[in-house]
Tab-separated table of C-alpha atoms in Angstrom:
chain	number	residue	atom	x	y	z
B	1	MET	CA	12.036	43.371	45.253
B	2	VAL	CA	14.478	40.560	45.919
B	3	HIS	CA	15.783	38.259	43.221
B	4	ALA	CA	13.574	35.250	42.459
B	5	ASP	CA	16.317	32.842	43.599
B	6	GLN	CA	17.094	34.680	46.855
B	7	GLU	CA	15.091	32.248	48.988
B	8	LYS	CA	16.377	29.123	47.245
B	9	LEU	CA	18.415	27.418	49.971
B	10	VAL	CA	21.424	25.365	48.876
B	11	GLN	CA	20.738	22.770	51.542
B	12	VAL	CA	17.337	22.126	49.964
B	13	VAL	CA	18.798	21.956	46.449
B	14	ALA	CA	21.478	19.500	47.613
B	15	ALA	CA	18.908	17.258	49.317
B	16	ASP	CA	17.333	16.295	45.981
B	17	VAL	CA	18.002	12.546	45.794
B	18	GLY	CA	18.034	12.666	42.000
B	19	LEU	CA	20.632	15.440	41.801
B	20	VAL	CA	23.640	14.305	39.727
B	21	ALA	CA	25.094	17.777	39.049
B	22	PRO	CA	24.530	21.252	40.517
B	23	PRO	CA	22.014	23.505	38.739
B	24	SER	CA	23.489	25.953	36.250
B	25	ARG	CA	23.215	28.901	38.693
B	26	TYR	CA	26.078	27.377	40.692
B	27	VAL	CA	28.323	26.151	37.869
B	28	LEU	CA	31.497	28.154	37.269
B	29	ARG	CA	32.983	28.949	33.901
B	30	GLU	CA	35.612	26.366	33.071
B	31	GLU	CA	38.563	28.686	33.655
B	32	ASN	CA	37.311	29.548	37.158
B	33	ARG	CA	36.705	26.031	38.434
B	34	PRO	CA	38.661	24.832	41.489
B	35	THR	CA	40.626	22.245	39.505
B	36	THR	CA	41.729	24.676	36.795
B	37	VAL	CA	42.290	28.065	38.482
B	38	ALA	CA	45.743	27.149	39.771
B	39	LYS	CA	47.577	24.108	40.968
B	40	GLN	CA	47.454	23.398	44.676
B	41	ALA	CA	50.727	23.858	46.491
B	42	LYS	CA	51.992	21.677	49.313
B	43	LEU	CA	52.964	24.493	51.657
B	44	VAL	CA	52.637	24.654	55.437
B	45	ILE	CA	50.357	27.260	56.999
B	46	PRO	CA	52.281	29.180	59.709
B	47	ILE	CA	51.456	28.465	63.359
B	48	VAL	CA	51.695	31.000	66.204
B	49	ASP	CA	51.239	30.389	69.942
B	50	VAL	CA	49.391	33.527	71.084
B	51	SER	CA	50.008	32.746	74.750
B	52	ARG	CA	53.695	33.498	74.143
B	53	LEU	CA	53.182	36.792	72.327
B	54	ALA	CA	52.621	38.719	75.581
B	55	MET	CA	56.029	37.636	76.870
B	56	PRO	CA	58.416	40.568	76.264
B	57	ASP	CA	61.456	38.358	75.757
B	58	ASP	CA	59.875	35.826	73.375
B	59	VAL	CA	61.397	37.252	70.197
B	60	GLU	CA	61.089	33.896	68.422
B	61	GLU	CA	57.283	33.813	68.551
B	62	SER	CA	57.061	37.487	67.582
B	63	ALA	CA	59.277	36.786	64.582
B	64	LYS	CA	56.974	33.917	63.577
B	65	LEU	CA	53.977	36.246	63.814
B	66	ARG	CA	55.687	38.908	61.685
B	67	SER	CA	56.627	36.361	59.026
B	68	ALA	CA	53.111	34.893	58.967
B	69	LEU	CA	51.439	38.297	58.619
B	70	GLN	CA	53.750	39.639	55.948
B	71	SER	CA	54.042	36.521	53.815
B	72	TRP	CA	50.629	34.851	54.281
B	73	GLY	CA	48.184	37.296	55.881
B	74	LEU	CA	46.918	34.518	58.139
B	75	PHE	CA	48.122	32.017	60.713
B	76	VAL	CA	46.963	29.101	62.834
B	77	VAL	CA	46.365	30.116	66.468
B	78	THR	CA	47.481	27.809	69.259
B	79	GLY	CA	47.620	28.642	72.962
B	80	HIS	CA	44.430	30.720	72.706
B	81	GLY	CA	43.013	29.469	76.014
B	82	MET	CA	39.451	29.027	74.781
B	83	PRO	CA	37.857	25.983	76.458
B	84	THR	CA	37.700	23.010	74.121
B	85	GLU	CA	34.255	22.209	75.488
B	86	LEU	CA	33.017	25.612	74.320
B	87	LEU	CA	34.443	25.096	70.818
B	88	ASP	CA	32.810	21.667	70.587
B	89	GLU	CA	29.490	23.020	71.840
B	90	ILE	CA	29.340	25.958	69.428
B	91	LEU	CA	30.106	23.709	66.443
B	92	GLU	CA	27.514	21.183	67.549
B	93	ALA	CA	24.969	23.978	68.034
B	94	THR	CA	25.790	25.162	64.506
B	95	ARG	CA	25.129	21.684	63.152
B	96	LYS	CA	21.891	21.508	65.119
B	97	PHE	CA	20.688	24.786	63.615
B	98	PHE	CA	21.324	23.781	60.009
B	99	HIS	CA	19.656	20.425	60.633
B	100	LEU	CA	16.444	22.048	61.905
B	101	PRO	CA	13.326	21.805	59.706
B	102	PRO	CA	13.227	24.578	57.070
B	103	GLU	CA	10.278	26.309	58.702
B	104	GLU	CA	12.224	26.628	61.968
B	105	LYS	CA	15.297	28.106	60.284
B	106	GLN	CA	13.168	30.508	58.271
B	107	LYS	CA	12.097	32.182	61.520
B	108	CYS	CA	15.572	33.767	61.296
B	109	GLY	CA	15.331	34.336	57.525
B	110	ASN	CA	17.088	37.244	55.826
B	111	VAL	CA	14.282	37.829	53.306
B	112	ILE	CA	11.464	39.832	54.876
B	113	ASP	CA	7.922	39.141	53.623
B	114	GLY	CA	9.388	37.963	50.320
B	115	VAL	CA	10.101	41.545	49.222
B	116	SER	CA	13.230	42.824	50.989
B	117	PHE	CA	16.667	41.340	51.655
B	118	GLN	CA	18.922	42.192	54.568
B	119	ASN	CA	22.369	40.900	55.400
B	120	GLU	CA	21.524	39.752	58.898
B	121	GLY	CA	19.813	36.412	59.361
B	122	TYR	CA	19.617	32.978	57.744
B	123	GLY	CA	19.706	32.320	54.025
B	124	ILE	CA	22.140	32.766	51.163
B	125	ASP	CA	24.278	35.758	50.249
B	126	ARG	CA	22.737	38.590	48.244
B	127	ILE	CA	21.907	37.971	44.581
B	128	ASP	CA	22.256	41.000	42.319
B	129	SER	CA	21.689	39.585	38.832
B	130	ASP	CA	20.737	36.568	36.742
B	131	GLU	CA	24.369	36.239	35.641
B	132	GLN	CA	25.780	35.964	39.168
B	133	VAL	CA	27.186	32.489	39.879
B	134	LEU	CA	25.963	31.376	43.293
B	135	ASP	CA	28.045	29.781	46.029
B	136	TRP	CA	27.294	26.286	47.311
B	137	CYS	CA	26.511	27.275	50.909
B	138	ASP	CA	23.897	28.645	53.278
B	139	ARG	CA	24.749	30.955	56.124
B	140	LEU	CA	23.518	32.610	59.317
B	141	TRP	CA	24.907	36.139	59.695
B	142	LEU	CA	24.503	37.924	63.050
B	143	GLN	CA	25.738	41.172	64.567
B	144	LEU	CA	27.301	40.519	67.971
B	145	GLN	CA	28.737	43.832	69.141
B	146	PRO	CA	27.964	46.383	70.388
B	147	GLU	CA	25.817	44.178	72.568
B	148	ASP	CA	22.993	46.722	72.781
B	149	GLU	CA	22.609	46.586	68.987
B	150	ARG	CA	21.951	42.857	68.802
B	151	ARG	CA	18.780	41.931	66.924
B	152	LEU	CA	17.871	38.830	68.875
B	153	GLN	CA	14.927	38.035	66.607
B	154	PHE	CA	17.514	36.603	64.200
B	155	TRP	CA	19.348	34.612	66.886
B	156	PRO	CA	18.248	30.947	67.158
B	157	GLN	CA	17.077	30.355	70.716
B	158	HIS	CA	19.465	27.469	71.406
B	159	LEU	CA	22.452	29.550	70.249
B	160	ARG	CA	21.936	32.711	72.263
B	161	GLU	CA	23.659	31.958	75.566
B	162	LEU	CA	26.386	29.923	73.908
B	163	LEU	CA	27.109	32.568	71.267
B	164	HIS	CA	27.317	35.282	73.921
B	165	GLU	CA	29.974	33.274	75.766
B	166	TYR	CA	31.824	32.541	72.549
B	167	THR	CA	31.749	36.252	71.630
B	168	LEU	CA	33.478	37.153	74.892
B	169	GLU	CA	36.136	34.465	74.516
B	170	SER	CA	36.892	35.189	70.878
B	171	GLY	CA	37.010	38.908	71.639
B	172	ARG	CA	39.695	38.279	74.235
B	173	VAL	CA	41.810	36.377	71.699
B	174	THR	CA	41.267	39.095	69.097
B	175	MET	CA	42.469	41.824	71.458
B	176	ASP	CA	45.587	39.788	72.295
B	177	VAL	CA	46.365	39.440	68.589
B	178	LEU	CA	45.813	43.161	67.923
B	179	LYS	CA	48.179	44.048	70.768
B	180	ALA	CA	50.867	41.751	69.378
B	181	MET	CA	50.420	43.161	65.865
B	182	ALA	CA	50.852	46.711	67.177
B	183	LYS	CA	54.089	45.817	68.942
B	184	LEU	CA	55.448	44.345	65.712
B	185	LEU	CA	55.226	47.863	64.260
B	186	ASN	CA	56.956	49.372	67.306
B	187	GLN	CA	53.737	50.961	68.500
B	188	GLU	CA	51.989	50.911	71.860
B	189	GLU	CA	49.970	47.711	72.301
B	190	GLY	CA	46.711	49.670	72.194
B	191	PHE	CA	47.535	51.185	68.774
B	192	PHE	CA	45.066	49.118	66.734
B	193	ILE	CA	42.572	48.683	69.579
B	194	ASP	CA	42.240	52.466	69.857
B	195	MET	CA	41.669	52.636	66.100
B	196	VAL	CA	38.686	50.269	66.184
B	197	GLY	CA	37.138	52.127	69.140
B	198	GLU	CA	35.153	51.052	72.174
B	199	ARG	CA	31.963	50.436	70.195
B	200	PHE	CA	33.595	48.414	67.438
B	201	LYS	CA	31.415	46.089	65.387
B	202	SER	CA	31.695	42.325	65.411
B	203	TYR	CA	29.721	39.828	63.345
B	204	SER	CA	29.449	36.066	63.155
B	205	ARG	CA	28.972	34.025	60.007
B	206	PHE	CA	27.860	30.436	60.546
B	207	THR	CA	28.272	28.688	57.194
B	208	TYR	CA	26.951	25.321	56.061
B	209	TYR	CA	28.392	23.596	52.984
B	210	PRO	CA	26.252	20.602	51.944
B	211	PRO	CA	27.775	17.793	49.868
B	212	CYS	CA	27.869	18.573	46.155
B	213	PRO	CA	27.648	15.824	43.489
B	214	ARG	CA	30.210	17.696	41.339
B	215	PRO	CA	32.480	19.698	43.673
B	216	ASP	CA	34.811	20.377	40.749
B	217	LEU	CA	32.175	22.662	39.183
B	218	VAL	CA	31.342	25.013	42.065
B	219	ASN	CA	32.682	27.323	44.711
B	220	GLY	CA	31.667	26.539	48.252
B	221	LEU	CA	32.488	30.199	48.847
B	222	LYS	CA	33.976	32.297	46.047
B	223	PRO	CA	37.511	33.722	46.236
B	224	HIS	CA	37.384	36.845	48.411
B	225	THR	CA	39.162	38.953	50.972
B	226	ASP	CA	37.562	39.911	54.293
B	227	ASN	CA	36.356	43.414	55.106
B	228	SER	CA	37.374	43.112	58.746
B	229	VAL	CA	40.349	44.323	60.726
B	230	ILE	CA	40.915	40.685	61.539
B	231	THR	CA	38.782	37.562	61.280
B	232	LEU	CA	38.872	34.725	63.802
B	233	LEU	CA	37.797	31.432	62.236
B	234	LEU	CA	36.687	28.186	63.878
B	235	MET	CA	36.547	25.438	61.277
B	236	ASP	CA	34.985	22.008	61.027
B	237	LYS	CA	37.022	19.523	63.047
B	238	ASP	CA	36.658	16.721	60.505
B	239	VAL	CA	36.263	18.175	56.997
B	240	GLY	CA	38.625	20.573	55.230
B	241	GLY	CA	37.874	22.867	52.330
B	242	LEU	CA	39.356	26.307	53.055
B	243	GLN	CA	42.130	27.375	50.688
B	244	VAL	CA	44.357	30.453	50.628
B	245	LEU	CA	46.047	31.925	47.555
B	246	LYS	CA	49.820	32.031	48.076
B	247	ASP	CA	52.239	33.053	45.322
B	248	GLY	CA	49.685	32.181	42.641
B	249	ASN	CA	48.839	28.754	44.085
B	250	TRP	CA	45.852	27.630	46.128
B	251	VAL	CA	47.036	26.111	49.409
B	252	ASP	CA	44.837	23.834	51.516
B	253	VAL	CA	44.325	24.938	55.112
B	254	PRO	CA	44.377	21.684	57.099
B	255	VAL	CA	41.746	20.544	59.568
B	256	LEU	CA	42.780	22.273	62.806
B	257	GLY	CA	40.851	20.522	65.554
B	258	HIS	CA	40.597	23.003	68.440
B	259	ASP	CA	43.038	25.490	66.965
B	260	LEU	CA	41.736	28.666	65.336
B	261	LEU	CA	42.743	30.665	62.278
B	262	VAL	CA	43.386	34.418	62.196
B	263	VAL	CA	42.908	36.097	58.817
B	264	VAL	CA	43.965	39.687	58.088
B	265	GLY	CA	41.142	41.799	56.663
B	266	GLU	CA	41.197	44.828	54.385
B	267	GLY	CA	40.551	47.080	57.386
B	268	MET	CA	43.897	46.012	58.851
B	269	GLU	CA	45.541	46.404	55.451
B	270	ILE	CA	44.402	50.046	55.450
B	271	VAL	CA	45.360	50.911	59.048
B	272	SER	CA	48.744	49.157	58.773
B	273	ASN	CA	49.438	51.035	55.525
B	274	ALA	CA	49.624	47.717	53.645
B	275	ILE	CA	52.355	46.278	55.850
B	276	PHE	CA	49.865	43.514	56.657
B	277	LYS	CA	47.744	42.394	53.693
B	278	ALA	CA	44.399	40.657	53.367
B	279	PRO	CA	44.816	37.293	51.603
B	280	TRP	CA	42.505	35.890	48.943
B	281	HIS	CA	40.815	32.729	50.181
B	282	ARG	CA	37.967	30.454	49.116
B	283	VAL	CA	36.152	27.270	50.119
B	284	VAL	CA	35.864	24.139	47.992
B	285	THR	CA	33.195	21.523	48.613
B	286	SER	CA	33.066	17.775	49.162
B	287	ALA	CA	31.135	15.166	47.183
B	288	ASP	CA	29.947	13.269	50.242
B	289	LYS	CA	30.540	15.286	53.417
B	290	GLU	CA	28.881	18.346	54.883
B	291	ARG	CA	31.071	21.052	56.422
B	292	MET	CA	30.501	23.796	59.018
B	293	SER	CA	32.477	26.859	60.015
B	294	LEU	CA	32.104	29.893	62.264
B	295	ALA	CA	33.857	33.146	61.338
B	296	MET	CA	34.035	36.172	63.656
B	297	PHE	CA	34.647	39.510	61.929
B	298	TYR	CA	35.874	42.602	63.780
B	299	GLN	CA	35.383	46.090	62.294
B	300	PRO	CA	36.009	49.648	63.601
B	301	GLU	CA	33.212	51.926	64.732
B	302	PRO	CA	31.193	52.735	61.575
B	303	GLU	CA	31.348	56.533	61.981
B	304	ARG	CA	35.160	56.557	62.070
B	305	ILE	CA	37.282	57.704	59.182
B	306	ILE	CA	40.227	55.407	58.723
B	307	GLY	CA	43.334	55.634	56.616
B	308	PRO	CA	47.042	54.976	56.978
B	309	PRO	CA	48.007	56.539	60.335
B	310	GLY	CA	50.788	59.103	60.450
B	311	ALA	CA	52.966	56.835	62.554
B	312	LEU	CA	53.191	54.366	59.658
B	313	VAL	CA	53.602	56.892	56.828
B	314	HIS	CA	57.024	58.248	55.948
B	315	GLU	CA	59.267	59.014	52.993
B	316	LYS	CA	60.112	55.391	52.349
B	317	ARG	CA	56.479	54.245	52.761
B	318	PRO	CA	53.951	56.754	51.446
B	319	PRO	CA	50.223	56.346	52.190
B	320	MET	CA	48.788	53.382	50.281
B	321	PHE	CA	45.096	54.215	50.788
B	322	LYS	CA	42.807	57.223	50.827
B	323	LYS	CA	40.959	58.053	54.016
B	324	CYS	CA	37.502	56.490	54.047
B	325	LEU	CA	34.444	56.273	56.261
B	326	VAL	CA	34.212	52.820	57.857
B	327	GLN	CA	30.495	52.588	57.061
B	328	THR	CA	31.266	53.236	53.387
B	329	LEU	CA	33.689	50.311	53.413
B	330	ALA	CA	31.141	48.121	55.185
B	331	ASP	CA	28.402	48.947	52.685
B	332	GLY	CA	30.712	48.563	49.700
B	333	TYR	CA	31.869	45.145	50.807
B	334	TRP	CA	28.690	43.379	49.729
B	335	ASP	CA	28.786	44.962	46.284
B	336	ALA	CA	32.440	43.987	45.905
B	337	PHE	CA	31.856	40.471	47.239
B	338	ALA	CA	29.034	39.817	44.776
B	339	VAL	CA	31.352	40.458	41.830
B	340	GLY	CA	34.449	38.861	43.374
B	341	ASP	CA	36.394	42.090	43.922
B	342	ARG	CA	38.324	43.581	46.839
B	343	THR	CA	36.434	46.377	48.603
B	344	VAL	CA	39.371	48.789	48.471
B	345	ASP	CA	39.594	48.298	44.705
B	346	PHE	CA	35.846	48.356	44.115
B	347	LEU	CA	35.574	51.672	45.985
B	348	ASN	CA	38.824	53.022	44.533
B	349	VAL	CA	40.302	53.575	47.996
B	350	ARG	CA	43.685	52.126	47.111
B	351	ILE	CA	46.433	54.475	45.903
B	352	ASN	CA	50.141	54.104	45.155
B	353	ALA	CA	49.689	50.568	43.866
B	354	GLU	CA	52.969	50.775	41.989
B	355	ALA	CA	54.829	51.979	45.072
B	356	ASP	CA	53.270	49.197	47.114
B	357	ALA	CA	54.364	46.571	44.584
B	358	GLU	CA	57.899	48.009	44.569
B	359	LEU	CA	58.098	47.905	48.372
B	360	GLU	CA	56.834	44.338	48.381
B	361	ALA	CA	59.465	43.339	45.804
B	362	ARG	CA	62.177	44.909	47.938
B	363	ALA	CA	60.951	42.993	50.986
B	364	VAL	CA	61.124	39.714	49.061
B	365	VAL	CA	64.686	40.448	47.995
B	366	ALA	CA	65.674	41.408	51.523
B	367	ASN	CA	64.155	38.238	52.995
B	368	ASN	CA	66.048	36.097	50.491
């Protein structure tokens, strides 16, 4: 059986004209609220022009990519070549979906016959207990690749052709980024692409954040790291809300227009032997504006066993993770996400934490 609140959509809760504060299921403990967790820092998110990364003599852009990955775990993507018309259309189609009547959206619902929950489809994230604080968002989660594994019954009709095109374009950008990341480690450009395999998995998460009368009390989306190799994020062109944790401070990611954001996932942290690290990030809400986003997650083939590859393990950098089945990581992610933990920690995949911290401290000293 699913939890009694599993089918309670945030968009419906927020539409109550008499709502002056979010229901208690969404209210964070005082020490976890967005205004009290940590001060916000006025830092600048790094920007990388991916069109220049393929140029063998553009050492400046490669250096910017290395710095962004090692110090932030994410970067703004310019020069991606995706048509602006396509980006506008997919965001508008997202808005159209979340503005459909409830009965239309529920045709894609992730609760089946009121008795079973599945990750794919429309609804809210999984609820495991009465004590779990819920996020102030609804989402549509779809598997995109391999293409022959798509479950089109969960795909809104007006999104199908557009999402297919967007999947191809975002996949191209993702492969370009993976090639550039491999070259940073002095590996062949196909190093990470070969690791994910030909039948890698990709997923989309369309997320809707309705206005909240007390945004200071809730998480739009709780602090988390991604379970992907990398995530490609298209954000609302008008409303911000994404924040990344940097040096103990929450930093606002600005509104990016037609630029994208690449976020390192825990899968990349494992296969880079923690040279590249998955950053903690969250979403805060607005009192009077709705917000949309579209995240594309890329994961290796589920039957693969991944771990720090031999090429990146040596005396000065021992293996930082145990070998693990990709499907185990994928399944464990939802358990870890529900309790606000990293998957690699929840599943006890991480090893040599002390050595990793020492190496990171050395890198900071060297960079200064």
